[in-house]
mmCIF file of C-alpha atoms in Angstrom:
data_model
loop_
_atom_site.group_PDB
_atom_site.id
_atom_site.type_symbol
_atom_site.label_atom_id
_atom_site.label_comp_id
_atom_site.label_asym_id
_atom_site.label_seq_id
_atom_site.Cartn_x
_atom_site.Cartn_y
_atom_site.Cartn_z
ATOM 1 C CA MET M 1 250.897 -64.865 151.186
ATOM 2 C CA PHE M 2 249.696 -67.605 153.394
ATOM 3 C CA ILE M 3 248.862 -70.187 150.561
ATOM 4 C CA THR M 4 249.724 -69.789 147.111
ATOM 5 C CA PRO M 5 247.839 -71.966 144.431
ATOM 6 C CA ASP M 6 250.544 -74.363 143.649
ATOM 7 C CA GLU M 7 250.133 -75.541 147.351
ATOM 8 C CA MET M 8 246.223 -76.723 146.955
ATOM 9 C CA ASN M 9 247.666 -79.812 145.334
ATOM 10 C CA THR M 10 246.862 -81.327 148.918
ATOM 11 C CA VAL M 11 242.979 -80.994 148.377
ATOM 12 C CA VAL M 12 242.568 -81.063 144.681
ATOM 13 C CA TYR M 13 244.448 -82.336 141.750
ATOM 14 C CA GLN M 14 246.073 -79.567 139.614
ATOM 15 C CA TYR M 15 244.106 -80.915 136.340
ATOM 16 C CA GLN M 16 240.993 -80.587 138.174
ATOM 17 C CA LEU M 17 241.861 -76.822 139.301
ATOM 18 C CA GLU M 18 242.620 -75.825 135.985
ATOM 19 C CA GLU M 19 239.596 -77.162 134.330
ATOM 20 C CA ILE M 20 237.327 -75.745 136.900
ATOM 21 C CA THR M 21 239.132 -72.381 136.762
ATOM 22 C CA GLU M 22 240.113 -72.543 132.824
ATOM 23 C CA SER M 23 243.887 -71.984 134.222
ATOM 24 C CA ASP M 24 242.982 -68.267 135.668
ATOM 25 C CA PRO M 25 245.034 -68.271 138.548
ATOM 26 C CA ASP M 26 243.343 -64.965 139.412
ATOM 27 C CA ILE M 27 240.012 -67.037 140.358
ATOM 28 C CA VAL M 28 242.177 -69.457 142.881
ATOM 29 C CA GLN M 29 244.157 -66.737 144.733
ATOM 30 C CA LEU M 30 240.640 -64.853 145.195
ATOM 31 C CA ALA M 31 239.249 -68.096 146.746
ATOM 32 C CA ILE M 32 242.255 -68.379 149.159
ATOM 33 C CA ASP M 33 242.037 -64.730 150.000
ATOM 34 C CA ALA M 34 238.333 -65.303 150.916
ATOM 35 C CA ALA M 35 239.268 -68.522 152.847
ATOM 36 C CA VAL M 36 241.557 -66.757 154.789
ATOM 37 C CA GLU M 37 239.310 -63.870 155.623
ATOM 38 C CA GLU M 38 236.819 -66.346 156.503
ATOM 39 C CA MET M 39 239.014 -67.795 158.949
ATOM 40 C CA LYS M 40 240.126 -64.487 160.138
ATOM 41 C CA SER M 41 236.545 -63.633 161.247
ATOM 42 C CA TYR M 42 236.418 -66.608 163.409
ATOM 43 C CA LEU M 43 239.589 -66.444 165.255
ATOM 44 C CA ASN M 44 239.226 -62.388 165.576
ATOM 45 C CA PRO M 45 238.001 -61.393 168.805
ATOM 46 C CA THR M 46 236.193 -57.894 167.286
ATOM 47 C CA GLY M 47 235.773 -56.624 170.779
ATOM 48 C CA GLN M 48 232.586 -58.651 171.872
ATOM 49 C CA THR M 49 232.708 -58.695 175.509
ATOM 50 C CA ARG M 50 232.538 -62.202 175.654
ATOM 51 C CA TRP M 51 235.916 -62.530 174.692
ATOM 52 C CA ARG M 52 237.115 -60.492 177.720
ATOM 53 C CA ASP M 53 236.116 -63.823 180.037
ATOM 54 C CA GLY M 54 239.902 -65.236 179.909
ATOM 55 C CA ARG M 55 239.545 -66.968 176.744
ATOM 56 C CA PRO M 56 242.705 -66.917 174.499
ATOM 57 C CA ARG M 57 242.657 -63.945 171.939
ATOM 58 C CA TYR M 58 244.552 -65.147 169.012
ATOM 59 C CA ASP M 59 247.257 -63.468 167.113
ATOM 60 C CA ILE M 60 245.510 -62.879 163.632
ATOM 61 C CA GLY M 61 248.616 -61.411 161.844
ATOM 62 C CA ALA M 62 250.970 -63.875 163.464
ATOM 63 C CA ILE M 63 248.844 -66.982 162.271
ATOM 64 C CA PHE M 64 248.525 -65.640 159.017
ATOM 65 C CA GLY M 65 251.688 -64.123 157.969
ATOM 66 C CA ALA M 66 253.521 -67.138 158.868
ATOM 67 C CA ALA M 67 255.234 -68.831 155.772
ATOM 68 C CA GLY M 68 256.724 -72.350 154.885
ATOM 69 C CA ALA M 69 257.132 -74.779 158.039
ATOM 70 C CA ASP M 70 255.986 -72.110 160.350
ATOM 71 C CA ARG M 71 252.251 -72.039 159.513
ATOM 72 C CA ASN M 72 249.966 -74.398 161.784
ATOM 73 C CA ALA M 73 249.454 -77.538 159.591
ATOM 74 C CA ILE M 74 245.383 -77.646 160.724
ATOM 75 C CA VAL M 75 245.035 -74.152 159.731
ATOM 76 C CA LEU M 76 246.624 -74.584 156.448
ATOM 77 C CA GLU M 77 244.803 -77.411 155.378
ATOM 78 C CA LEU M 78 241.492 -76.064 156.648
ATOM 79 C CA CYS M 79 241.971 -72.904 154.670
ATOM 80 C CA LYS M 80 242.682 -74.883 151.741
ATOM 81 C CA SER M 81 239.413 -77.047 151.995
ATOM 82 C CA ILE M 82 237.284 -73.633 152.585
ATOM 83 C CA ALA M 83 239.505 -72.097 149.360
ATOM 84 C CA LEU M 84 238.424 -75.233 147.443
ATOM 85 C CA TYR M 85 234.940 -74.925 148.104
ATOM 86 C CA TYR M 86 235.113 -71.114 146.620
ATOM 87 C CA VAL M 87 236.627 -72.669 143.505
ATOM 88 C CA CYS M 88 234.060 -75.483 143.329
ATOM 89 C CA ARG M 89 230.996 -73.234 142.999
ATOM 90 C CA LEU M 90 232.024 -72.481 139.408
ATOM 91 C CA ALA M 91 231.857 -76.203 138.261
ATOM 92 C CA ASN M 92 231.773 -79.946 139.272
ATOM 93 C CA VAL M 93 234.508 -81.320 137.248
ATOM 94 C CA ASP M 94 234.664 -85.447 138.101
ATOM 95 C CA MET M 95 234.675 -84.312 141.828
ATOM 96 C CA ILE M 96 231.674 -85.092 144.225
ATOM 97 C CA GLN M 97 230.176 -81.895 145.181
ATOM 98 C CA GLU M 98 229.250 -83.369 148.726
ATOM 99 C CA ARG M 99 232.596 -84.219 149.567
ATOM 100 C CA ILE M 100 233.904 -80.684 148.974
ATOM 101 C CA LYS M 101 230.746 -79.316 151.086
ATOM 102 C CA ASP M 102 231.575 -82.164 153.764
ATOM 103 C CA ARG M 103 234.992 -80.484 154.029
ATOM 104 C CA TYR M 104 234.118 -77.045 154.239
ATOM 105 C CA ASP M 105 231.665 -78.146 156.867
ATOM 106 C CA ARG M 106 234.234 -79.713 159.124
ATOM 107 C CA ALA M 107 236.578 -76.503 158.681
ATOM 108 C CA ILE M 108 233.827 -74.350 159.725
ATOM 109 C CA ASP M 109 232.508 -76.703 162.605
ATOM 110 C CA TRP M 110 236.489 -76.881 163.685
ATOM 111 C CA LEU M 111 236.641 -72.669 163.594
ATOM 112 C CA GLU M 112 233.458 -72.707 165.741
ATOM 113 C CA LYS M 113 234.695 -75.111 168.234
ATOM 114 C CA VAL M 114 237.912 -72.732 168.588
ATOM 115 C CA SER M 115 236.082 -69.722 168.648
ATOM 116 C CA GLY M 116 233.142 -71.116 170.868
ATOM 117 C CA VAL M 117 230.402 -69.843 168.376
ATOM 118 C CA GLY M 118 227.407 -71.627 167.060
ATOM 119 C CA LYS M 119 226.383 -74.620 168.666
ATOM 120 C CA TYR M 120 229.521 -74.652 171.232
ATOM 121 C CA ALA M 121 228.779 -71.220 172.549
ATOM 122 C CA ASP M 122 227.956 -72.963 175.951
ATOM 123 C CA GLY M 123 230.788 -75.574 175.888
ATOM 124 C CA PRO M 124 234.454 -75.083 176.327
ATOM 125 C CA ALA M 125 236.243 -74.109 173.167
ATOM 126 C CA ILE M 126 239.084 -76.338 172.219
ATOM 127 C CA ALA M 127 242.621 -74.466 172.188
ATOM 128 C CA PRO M 128 245.073 -75.433 169.281
ATOM 129 C CA ASP M 129 248.464 -74.260 169.460
ATOM 130 C CA LEU M 130 248.380 -70.844 167.906
ATOM 131 C CA PRO M 131 250.231 -67.421 168.560
ATOM 132 C CA ILE M 132 248.035 -65.486 171.326
ATOM 133 C CA MET M 133 247.763 -62.040 171.657
ATOM 134 C CA VAL M 134 249.358 -60.300 174.758
ATOM 135 C CA VAL M 135 246.696 -58.311 176.672
ATOM 136 C CA THR M 136 247.787 -56.192 179.587
ATOM 137 C CA ASP M 137 245.185 -55.505 182.129
ATOM 138 C CA ASP M 138 245.016 -51.889 180.852
ATOM 139 C CA GLU M 139 243.551 -52.937 177.542
ATOM 140 C CA VAL M 140 240.919 -54.937 178.804
ATOM 141 C CA PRO M 141 238.024 -53.155 180.181
ATOM 142 C CA GLU M 142 235.739 -53.939 182.980
ATOM 143 C CA SER M 143 233.180 -56.666 181.940
ATOM 144 C CA PHE M 144 230.847 -55.898 184.884
ATOM 145 C CA ARG M 145 230.593 -53.991 187.974
ATOM 146 C CA TYR M 146 229.162 -54.823 191.412
ATOM 147 C CA GLY M 147 227.953 -53.468 194.661
ATOM 148 C CA SER M 148 224.662 -52.570 196.560
ATOM 149 C CA ARG M 149 222.388 -49.683 197.112
ATOM 150 C CA GLU M 150 222.595 -47.680 200.053
ATOM 151 C CA LYS M 151 220.899 -49.093 203.073
ATOM 152 C CA PHE M 152 217.368 -48.355 203.639
ATOM 153 C CA ASN M 153 215.927 -46.924 206.906
ATOM 154 C CA HIS M 154 212.473 -46.586 207.703
ATOM 155 C CA ASP M 155 211.890 -43.068 209.476
ATOM 156 C CA PHE M 156 208.864 -43.067 211.541
#
């Protein structure tokens, strides 16, 4: 597992988490799984032609398969913020919902910057220190072709 429910203590107090989920660890784990899947969807190239332009293709298996200190700190904390957003849809126990929504929006904004989508589609993407997939030339199909038509001659 990329994140365990016990590690959520950097984004929410344990008593708050227990009150919201009514001490059901399955709810927290489901929110964590949903957050990981959402992050994967932003970092996965999904075969789109725009990913063939030389931008880094992140190794999703290595990023989310890491454990302990091998995990990327910013990916870990942003994933926790997204998971907390999913948990807090149930209730608002002495927390400010806007603050949680702001954290979620910042996490999604960072993911859009990394993947170069949304309002960052035309600008350069940021490149965090994440494992990158090794792509050989035979795996990357030609994204375009060029040439000209045959020469046209008038015959009179």
